[in-house]
Tab-separated table of N, CA and C in Angstrom:
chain	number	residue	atom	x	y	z
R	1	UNK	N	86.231	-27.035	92.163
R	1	UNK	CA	85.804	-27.777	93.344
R	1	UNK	C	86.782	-27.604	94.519
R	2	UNK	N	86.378	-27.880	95.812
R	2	UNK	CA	87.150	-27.682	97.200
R	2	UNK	C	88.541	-28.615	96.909
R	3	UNK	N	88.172	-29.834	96.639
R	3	UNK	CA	89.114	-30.629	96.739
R	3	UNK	C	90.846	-30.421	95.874
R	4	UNK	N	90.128	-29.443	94.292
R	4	UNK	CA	91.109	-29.263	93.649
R	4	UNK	C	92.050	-27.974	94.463
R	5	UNK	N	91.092	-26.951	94.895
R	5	UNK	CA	91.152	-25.775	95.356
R	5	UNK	C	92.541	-25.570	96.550
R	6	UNK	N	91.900	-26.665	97.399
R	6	UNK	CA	92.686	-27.581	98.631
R	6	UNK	C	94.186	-27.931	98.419
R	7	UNK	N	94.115	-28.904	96.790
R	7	UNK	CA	95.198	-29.817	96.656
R	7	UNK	C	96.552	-28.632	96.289
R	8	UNK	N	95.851	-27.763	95.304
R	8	UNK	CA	96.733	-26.634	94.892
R	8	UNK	C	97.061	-25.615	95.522
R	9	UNK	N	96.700	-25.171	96.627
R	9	UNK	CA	96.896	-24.394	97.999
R	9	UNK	C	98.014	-24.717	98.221
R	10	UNK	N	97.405	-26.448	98.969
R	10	UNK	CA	98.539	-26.887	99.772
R	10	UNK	C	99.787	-27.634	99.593
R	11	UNK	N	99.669	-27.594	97.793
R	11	UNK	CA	101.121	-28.057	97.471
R	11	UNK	C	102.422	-26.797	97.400
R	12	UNK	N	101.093	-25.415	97.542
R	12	UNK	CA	101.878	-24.663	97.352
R	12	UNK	C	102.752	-23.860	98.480
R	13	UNK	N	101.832	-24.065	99.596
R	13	UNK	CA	102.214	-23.972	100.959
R	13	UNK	C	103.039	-24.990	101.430
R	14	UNK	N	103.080	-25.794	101.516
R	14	UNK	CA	104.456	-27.025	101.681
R	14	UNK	C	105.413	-27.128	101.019
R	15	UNK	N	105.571	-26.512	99.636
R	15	UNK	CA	106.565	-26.544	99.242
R	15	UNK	C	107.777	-25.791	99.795
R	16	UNK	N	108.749	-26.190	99.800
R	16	UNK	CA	110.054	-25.794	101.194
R	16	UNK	C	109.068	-24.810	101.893
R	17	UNK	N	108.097	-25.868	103.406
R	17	UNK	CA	107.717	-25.506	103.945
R	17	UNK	C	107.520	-23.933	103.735
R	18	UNK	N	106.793	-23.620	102.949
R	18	UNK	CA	106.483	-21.796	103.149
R	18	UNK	C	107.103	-21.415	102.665
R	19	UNK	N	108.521	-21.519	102.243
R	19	UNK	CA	109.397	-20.404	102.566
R	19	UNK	C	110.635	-20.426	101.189
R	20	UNK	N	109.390	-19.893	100.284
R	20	UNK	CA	109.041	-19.303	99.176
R	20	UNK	C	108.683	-17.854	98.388
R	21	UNK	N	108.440	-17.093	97.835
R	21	UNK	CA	108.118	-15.766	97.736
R	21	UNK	C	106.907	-15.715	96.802
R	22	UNK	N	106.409	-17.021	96.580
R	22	UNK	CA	105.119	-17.050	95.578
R	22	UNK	C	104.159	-18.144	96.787
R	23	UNK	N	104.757	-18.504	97.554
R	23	UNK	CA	103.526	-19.179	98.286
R	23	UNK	C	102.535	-18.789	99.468
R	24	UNK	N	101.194	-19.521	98.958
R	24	UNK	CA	99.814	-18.591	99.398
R	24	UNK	C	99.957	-18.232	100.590
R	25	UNK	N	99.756	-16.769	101.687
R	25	UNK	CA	99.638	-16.720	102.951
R	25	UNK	C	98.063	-16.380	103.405
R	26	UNK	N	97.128	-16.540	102.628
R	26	UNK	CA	95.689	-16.583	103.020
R	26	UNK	C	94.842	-16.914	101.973
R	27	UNK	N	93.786	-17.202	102.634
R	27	UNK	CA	92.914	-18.042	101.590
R	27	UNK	C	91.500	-17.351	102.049
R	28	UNK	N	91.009	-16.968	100.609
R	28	UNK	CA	89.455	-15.884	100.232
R	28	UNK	C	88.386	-17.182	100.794
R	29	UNK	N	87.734	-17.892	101.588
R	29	UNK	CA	86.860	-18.981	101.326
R	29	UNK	C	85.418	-17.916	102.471
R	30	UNK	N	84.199	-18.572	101.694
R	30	UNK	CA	82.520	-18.135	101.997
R	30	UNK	C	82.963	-19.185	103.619
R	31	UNK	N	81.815	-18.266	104.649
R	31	UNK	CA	81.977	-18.252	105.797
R	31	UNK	C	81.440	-19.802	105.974
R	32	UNK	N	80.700	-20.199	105.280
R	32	UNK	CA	80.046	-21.417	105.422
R	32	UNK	C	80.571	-22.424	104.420
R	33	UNK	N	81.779	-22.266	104.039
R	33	UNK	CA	82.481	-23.713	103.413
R	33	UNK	C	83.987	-23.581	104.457
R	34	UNK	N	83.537	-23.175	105.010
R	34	UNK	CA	85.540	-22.953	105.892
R	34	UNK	C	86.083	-24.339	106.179
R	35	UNK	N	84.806	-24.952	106.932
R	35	UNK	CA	85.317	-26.094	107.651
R	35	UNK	C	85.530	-27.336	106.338
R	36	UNK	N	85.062	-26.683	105.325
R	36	UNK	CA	85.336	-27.879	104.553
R	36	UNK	C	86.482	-27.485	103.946
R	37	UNK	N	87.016	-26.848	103.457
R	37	UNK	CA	88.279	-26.427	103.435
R	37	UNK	C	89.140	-26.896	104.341
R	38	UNK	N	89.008	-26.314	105.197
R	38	UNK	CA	89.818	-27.411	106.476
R	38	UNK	C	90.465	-28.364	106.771
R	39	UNK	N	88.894	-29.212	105.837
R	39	UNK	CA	89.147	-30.621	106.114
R	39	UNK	C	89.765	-31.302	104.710
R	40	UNK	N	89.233	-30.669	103.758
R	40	UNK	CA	89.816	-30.854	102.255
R	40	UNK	C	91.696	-30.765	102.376
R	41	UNK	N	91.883	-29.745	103.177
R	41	UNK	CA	93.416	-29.513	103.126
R	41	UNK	C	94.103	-29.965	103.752
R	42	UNK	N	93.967	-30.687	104.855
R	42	UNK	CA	94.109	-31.706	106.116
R	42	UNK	C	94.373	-32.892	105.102
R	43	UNK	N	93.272	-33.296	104.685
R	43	UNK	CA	93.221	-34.496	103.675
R	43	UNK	C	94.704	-34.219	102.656
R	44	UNK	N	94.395	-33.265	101.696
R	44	UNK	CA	95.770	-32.987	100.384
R	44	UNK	C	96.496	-33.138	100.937
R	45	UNK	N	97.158	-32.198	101.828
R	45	UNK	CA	98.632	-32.300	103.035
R	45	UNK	C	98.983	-33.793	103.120
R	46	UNK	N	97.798	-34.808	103.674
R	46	UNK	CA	98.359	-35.545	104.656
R	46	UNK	C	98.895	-36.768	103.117
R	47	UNK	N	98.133	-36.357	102.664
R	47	UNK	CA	98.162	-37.216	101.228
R	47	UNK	C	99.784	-36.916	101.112
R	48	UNK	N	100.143	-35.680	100.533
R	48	UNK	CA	101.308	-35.499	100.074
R	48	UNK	C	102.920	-35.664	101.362
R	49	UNK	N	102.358	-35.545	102.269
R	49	UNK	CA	103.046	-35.664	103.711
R	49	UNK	C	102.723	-36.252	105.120
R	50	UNK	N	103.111	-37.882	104.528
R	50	UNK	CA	101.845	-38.944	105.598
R	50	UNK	C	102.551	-38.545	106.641
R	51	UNK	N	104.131	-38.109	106.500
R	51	UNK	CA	104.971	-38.169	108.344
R	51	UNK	C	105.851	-36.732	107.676
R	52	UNK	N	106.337	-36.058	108.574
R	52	UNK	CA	106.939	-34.661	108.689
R	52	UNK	C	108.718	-34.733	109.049
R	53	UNK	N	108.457	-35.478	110.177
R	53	UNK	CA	109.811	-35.462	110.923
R	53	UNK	C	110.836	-35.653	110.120
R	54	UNK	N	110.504	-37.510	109.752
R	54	UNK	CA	112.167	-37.767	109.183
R	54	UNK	C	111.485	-37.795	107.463
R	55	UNK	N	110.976	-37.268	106.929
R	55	UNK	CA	110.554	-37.136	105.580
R	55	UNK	C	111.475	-35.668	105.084
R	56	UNK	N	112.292	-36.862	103.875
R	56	UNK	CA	113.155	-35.476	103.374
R	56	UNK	C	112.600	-34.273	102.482
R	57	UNK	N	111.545	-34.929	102.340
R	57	UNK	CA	110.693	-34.310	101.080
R	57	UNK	C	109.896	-32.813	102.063
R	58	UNK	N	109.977	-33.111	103.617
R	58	UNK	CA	109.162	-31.665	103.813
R	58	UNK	C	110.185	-31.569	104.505
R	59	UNK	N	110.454	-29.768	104.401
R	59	UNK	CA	112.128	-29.002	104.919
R	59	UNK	C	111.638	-28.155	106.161
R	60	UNK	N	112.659	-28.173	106.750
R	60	UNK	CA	112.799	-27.628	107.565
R	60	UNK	C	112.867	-25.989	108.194
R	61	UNK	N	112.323	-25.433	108.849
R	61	UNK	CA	112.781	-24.141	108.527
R	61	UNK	C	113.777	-23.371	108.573
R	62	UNK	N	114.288	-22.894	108.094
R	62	UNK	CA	116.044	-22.622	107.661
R	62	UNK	C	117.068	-22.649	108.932
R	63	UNK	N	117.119	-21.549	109.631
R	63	UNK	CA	117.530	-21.662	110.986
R	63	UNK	C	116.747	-21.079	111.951
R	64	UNK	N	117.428	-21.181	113.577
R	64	UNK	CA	116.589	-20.874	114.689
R	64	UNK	C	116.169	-19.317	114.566
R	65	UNK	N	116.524	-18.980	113.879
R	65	UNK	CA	116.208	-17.107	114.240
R	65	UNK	C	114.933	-17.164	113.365
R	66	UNK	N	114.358	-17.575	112.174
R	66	UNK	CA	113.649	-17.500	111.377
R	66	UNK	C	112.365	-18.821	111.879
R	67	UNK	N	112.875	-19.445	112.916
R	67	UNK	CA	111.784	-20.803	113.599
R	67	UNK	C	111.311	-19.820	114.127
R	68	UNK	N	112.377	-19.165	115.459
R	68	UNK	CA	111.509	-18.612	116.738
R	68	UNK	C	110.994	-17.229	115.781
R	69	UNK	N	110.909	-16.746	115.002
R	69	UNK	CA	110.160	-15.420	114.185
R	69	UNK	C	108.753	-16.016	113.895
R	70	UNK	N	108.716	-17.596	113.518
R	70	UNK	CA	107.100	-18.002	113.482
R	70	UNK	C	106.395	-18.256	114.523
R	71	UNK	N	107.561	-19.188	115.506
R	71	UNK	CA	106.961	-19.309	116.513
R	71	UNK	C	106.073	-18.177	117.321
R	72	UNK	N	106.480	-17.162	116.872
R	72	UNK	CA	106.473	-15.776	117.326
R	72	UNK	C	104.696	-15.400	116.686
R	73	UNK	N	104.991	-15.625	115.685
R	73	UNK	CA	103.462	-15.454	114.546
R	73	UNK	C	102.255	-16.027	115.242
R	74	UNK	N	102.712	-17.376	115.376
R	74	UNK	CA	101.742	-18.088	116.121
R	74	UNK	C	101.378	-18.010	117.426
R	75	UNK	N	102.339	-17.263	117.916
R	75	UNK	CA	102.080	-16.846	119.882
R	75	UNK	C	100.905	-15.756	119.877
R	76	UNK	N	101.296	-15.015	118.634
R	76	UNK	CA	100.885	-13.366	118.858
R	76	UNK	C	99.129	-13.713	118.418
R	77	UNK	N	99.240	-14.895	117.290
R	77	UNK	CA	97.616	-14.844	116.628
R	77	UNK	C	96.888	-15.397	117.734
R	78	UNK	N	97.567	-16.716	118.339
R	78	UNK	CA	96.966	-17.408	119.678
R	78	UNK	C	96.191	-16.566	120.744
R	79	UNK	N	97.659	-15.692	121.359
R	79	UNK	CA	97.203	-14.454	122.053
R	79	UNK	C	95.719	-13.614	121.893
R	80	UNK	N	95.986	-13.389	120.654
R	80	UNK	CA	95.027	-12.356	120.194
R	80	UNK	C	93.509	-13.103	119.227
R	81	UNK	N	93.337	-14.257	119.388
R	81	UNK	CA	92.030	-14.976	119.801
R	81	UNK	C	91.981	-15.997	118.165
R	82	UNK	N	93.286	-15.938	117.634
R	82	UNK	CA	92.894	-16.857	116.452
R	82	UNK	C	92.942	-18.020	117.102
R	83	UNK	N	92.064	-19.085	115.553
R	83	UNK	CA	91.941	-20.499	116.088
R	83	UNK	C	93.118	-21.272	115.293
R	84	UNK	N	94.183	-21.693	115.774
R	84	UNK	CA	95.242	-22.005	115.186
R	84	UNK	C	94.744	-23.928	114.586
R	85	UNK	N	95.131	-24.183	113.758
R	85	UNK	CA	94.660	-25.852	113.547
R	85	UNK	C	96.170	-26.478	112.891
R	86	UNK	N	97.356	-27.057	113.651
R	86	UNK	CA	97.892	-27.878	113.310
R	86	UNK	C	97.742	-29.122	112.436
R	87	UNK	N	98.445	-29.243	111.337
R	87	UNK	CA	98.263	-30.088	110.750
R	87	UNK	C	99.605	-31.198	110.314
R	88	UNK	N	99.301	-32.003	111.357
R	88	UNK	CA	100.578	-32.741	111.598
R	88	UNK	C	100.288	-34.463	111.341
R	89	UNK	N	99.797	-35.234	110.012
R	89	UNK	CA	99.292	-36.087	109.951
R	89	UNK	C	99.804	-37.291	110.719
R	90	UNK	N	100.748	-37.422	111.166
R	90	UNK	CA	101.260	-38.663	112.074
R	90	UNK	C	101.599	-38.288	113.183
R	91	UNK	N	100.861	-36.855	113.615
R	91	UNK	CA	101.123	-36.197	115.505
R	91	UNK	C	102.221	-36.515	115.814
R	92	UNK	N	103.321	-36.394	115.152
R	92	UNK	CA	104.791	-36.376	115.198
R	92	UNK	C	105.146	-35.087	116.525
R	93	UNK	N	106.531	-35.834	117.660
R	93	UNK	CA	106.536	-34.791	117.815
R	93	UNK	C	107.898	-34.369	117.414
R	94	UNK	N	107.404	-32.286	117.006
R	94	UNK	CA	108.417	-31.748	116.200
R	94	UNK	C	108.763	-30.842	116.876
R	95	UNK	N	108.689	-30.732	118.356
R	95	UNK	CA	109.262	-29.779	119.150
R	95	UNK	C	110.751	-30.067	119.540
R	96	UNK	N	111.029	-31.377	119.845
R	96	UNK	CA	112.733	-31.523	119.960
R	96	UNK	C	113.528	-31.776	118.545
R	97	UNK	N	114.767	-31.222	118.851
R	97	UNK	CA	115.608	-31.748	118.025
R	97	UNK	C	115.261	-31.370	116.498
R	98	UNK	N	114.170	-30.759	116.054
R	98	UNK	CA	114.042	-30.539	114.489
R	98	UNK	C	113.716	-28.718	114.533
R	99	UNK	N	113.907	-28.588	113.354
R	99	UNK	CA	113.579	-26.969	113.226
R	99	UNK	C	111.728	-27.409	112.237
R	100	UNK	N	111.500	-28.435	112.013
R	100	UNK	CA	110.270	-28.702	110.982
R	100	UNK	C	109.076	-28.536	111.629
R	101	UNK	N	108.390	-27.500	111.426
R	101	UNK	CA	106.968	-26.948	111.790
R	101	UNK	C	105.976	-27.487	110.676
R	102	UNK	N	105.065	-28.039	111.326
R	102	UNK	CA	103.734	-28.557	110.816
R	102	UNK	C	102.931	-27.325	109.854
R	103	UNK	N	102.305	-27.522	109.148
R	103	UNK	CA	101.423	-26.243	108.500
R	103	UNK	C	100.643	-26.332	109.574
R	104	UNK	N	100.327	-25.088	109.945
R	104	UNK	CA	99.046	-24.446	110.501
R	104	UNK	C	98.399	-23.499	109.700
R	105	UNK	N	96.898	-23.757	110.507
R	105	UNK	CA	96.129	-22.568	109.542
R	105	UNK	C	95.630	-22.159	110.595
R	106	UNK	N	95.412	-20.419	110.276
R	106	UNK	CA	95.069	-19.673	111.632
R	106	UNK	C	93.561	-18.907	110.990
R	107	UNK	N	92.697	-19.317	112.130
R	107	UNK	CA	91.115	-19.133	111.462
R	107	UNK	C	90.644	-17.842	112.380
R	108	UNK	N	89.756	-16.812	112.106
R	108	UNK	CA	89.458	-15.852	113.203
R	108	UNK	C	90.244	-14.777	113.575
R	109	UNK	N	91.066	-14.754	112.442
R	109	UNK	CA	92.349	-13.433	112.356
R	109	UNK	C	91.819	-12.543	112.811
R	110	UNK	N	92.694	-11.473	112.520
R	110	UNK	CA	92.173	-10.134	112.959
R	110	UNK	C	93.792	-8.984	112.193
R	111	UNK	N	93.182	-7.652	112.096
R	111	UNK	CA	94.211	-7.376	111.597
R	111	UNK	C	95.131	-7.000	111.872
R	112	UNK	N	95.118	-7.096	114.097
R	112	UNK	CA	96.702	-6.216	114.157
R	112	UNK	C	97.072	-8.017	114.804
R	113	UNK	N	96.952	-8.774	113.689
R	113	UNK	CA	97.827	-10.139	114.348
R	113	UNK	C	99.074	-10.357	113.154
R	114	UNK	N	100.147	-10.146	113.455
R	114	UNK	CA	101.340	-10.626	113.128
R	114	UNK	C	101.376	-10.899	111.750
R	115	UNK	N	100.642	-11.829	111.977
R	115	UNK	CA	100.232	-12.877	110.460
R	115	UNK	C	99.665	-12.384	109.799
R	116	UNK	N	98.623	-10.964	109.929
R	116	UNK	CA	97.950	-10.377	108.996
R	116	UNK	C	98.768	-9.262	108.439
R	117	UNK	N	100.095	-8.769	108.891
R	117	UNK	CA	100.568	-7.903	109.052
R	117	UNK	C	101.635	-8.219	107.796
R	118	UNK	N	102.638	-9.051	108.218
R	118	UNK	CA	103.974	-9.427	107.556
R	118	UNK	C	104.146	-10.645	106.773
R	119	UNK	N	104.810	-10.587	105.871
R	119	UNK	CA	105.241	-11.339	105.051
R	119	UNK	C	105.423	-12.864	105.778
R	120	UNK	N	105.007	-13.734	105.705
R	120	UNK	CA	105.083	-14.940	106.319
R	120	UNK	C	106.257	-15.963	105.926
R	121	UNK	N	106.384	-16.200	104.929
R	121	UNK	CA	107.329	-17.123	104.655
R	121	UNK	C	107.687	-18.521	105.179
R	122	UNK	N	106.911	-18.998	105.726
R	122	UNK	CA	106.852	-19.870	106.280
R	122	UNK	C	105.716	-21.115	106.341
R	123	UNK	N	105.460	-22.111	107.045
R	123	UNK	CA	104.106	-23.249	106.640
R	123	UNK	C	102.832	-22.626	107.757
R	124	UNK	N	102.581	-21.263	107.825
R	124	UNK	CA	101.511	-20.810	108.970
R	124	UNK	C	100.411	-20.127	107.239
């Protein structure tokens, strides 16, 4: 089922935020369950990570050279027409003062985007 599908994704993607060498960087889903996926994983996440910021339990990304390398991921998919969906259950903001990036999921890829390209390591 979606929901189990969802929960085990996204424990695996949050775990030290991404940045892992076994955790998922894309997901196989039929064109017409996407959005439920979406919303299934929105849900697991927020379950397992009601707040981001000061929660020790979700990490940070290691240092600035390896932030601005995602930040980078996410400029290039933006750019190039993906639909990026933040998933930040308490709209925390995590632009000052923290290196901790929200999972995003980037919908509408394509294959010369960044993210389709390289090793991710990270919560994108």
């Amino acid at each position: 089922p979606m929901e189990d599908a969802a929960q085990r994704i996204a424990f695996g993607k949050a775990l030290n935020a991404g940045q892992t060498c076994v955790a998922p960087d894309y997901v196989l889903c039929p064109a017409d369950r996407v959005q439920a996926f979406v919303d299934e994983y929105r849900n697991q996440f927020a379950a397992m990570y009601p707040s981001l910021r000061d929660n020790d339990d979700y990490t940070a990304i290691i240092n600035e050279r390896q932030y601005d390398r995602l930040q980078g991921y996410l400029e290039d998919a933006r750019e190039k027409g993906a639909e990026l969906i933040e998933i930040n259950p308490a709209s925390e903001n995590l632009k000052d003062g923290t290196r901790k990036m929200p999972i995003t999921l980037a919908l509408k890829t394509t294959p010369d985007m960044k993210i389709m390209q390289d090793e991710i390591f990270g919560p994108i």
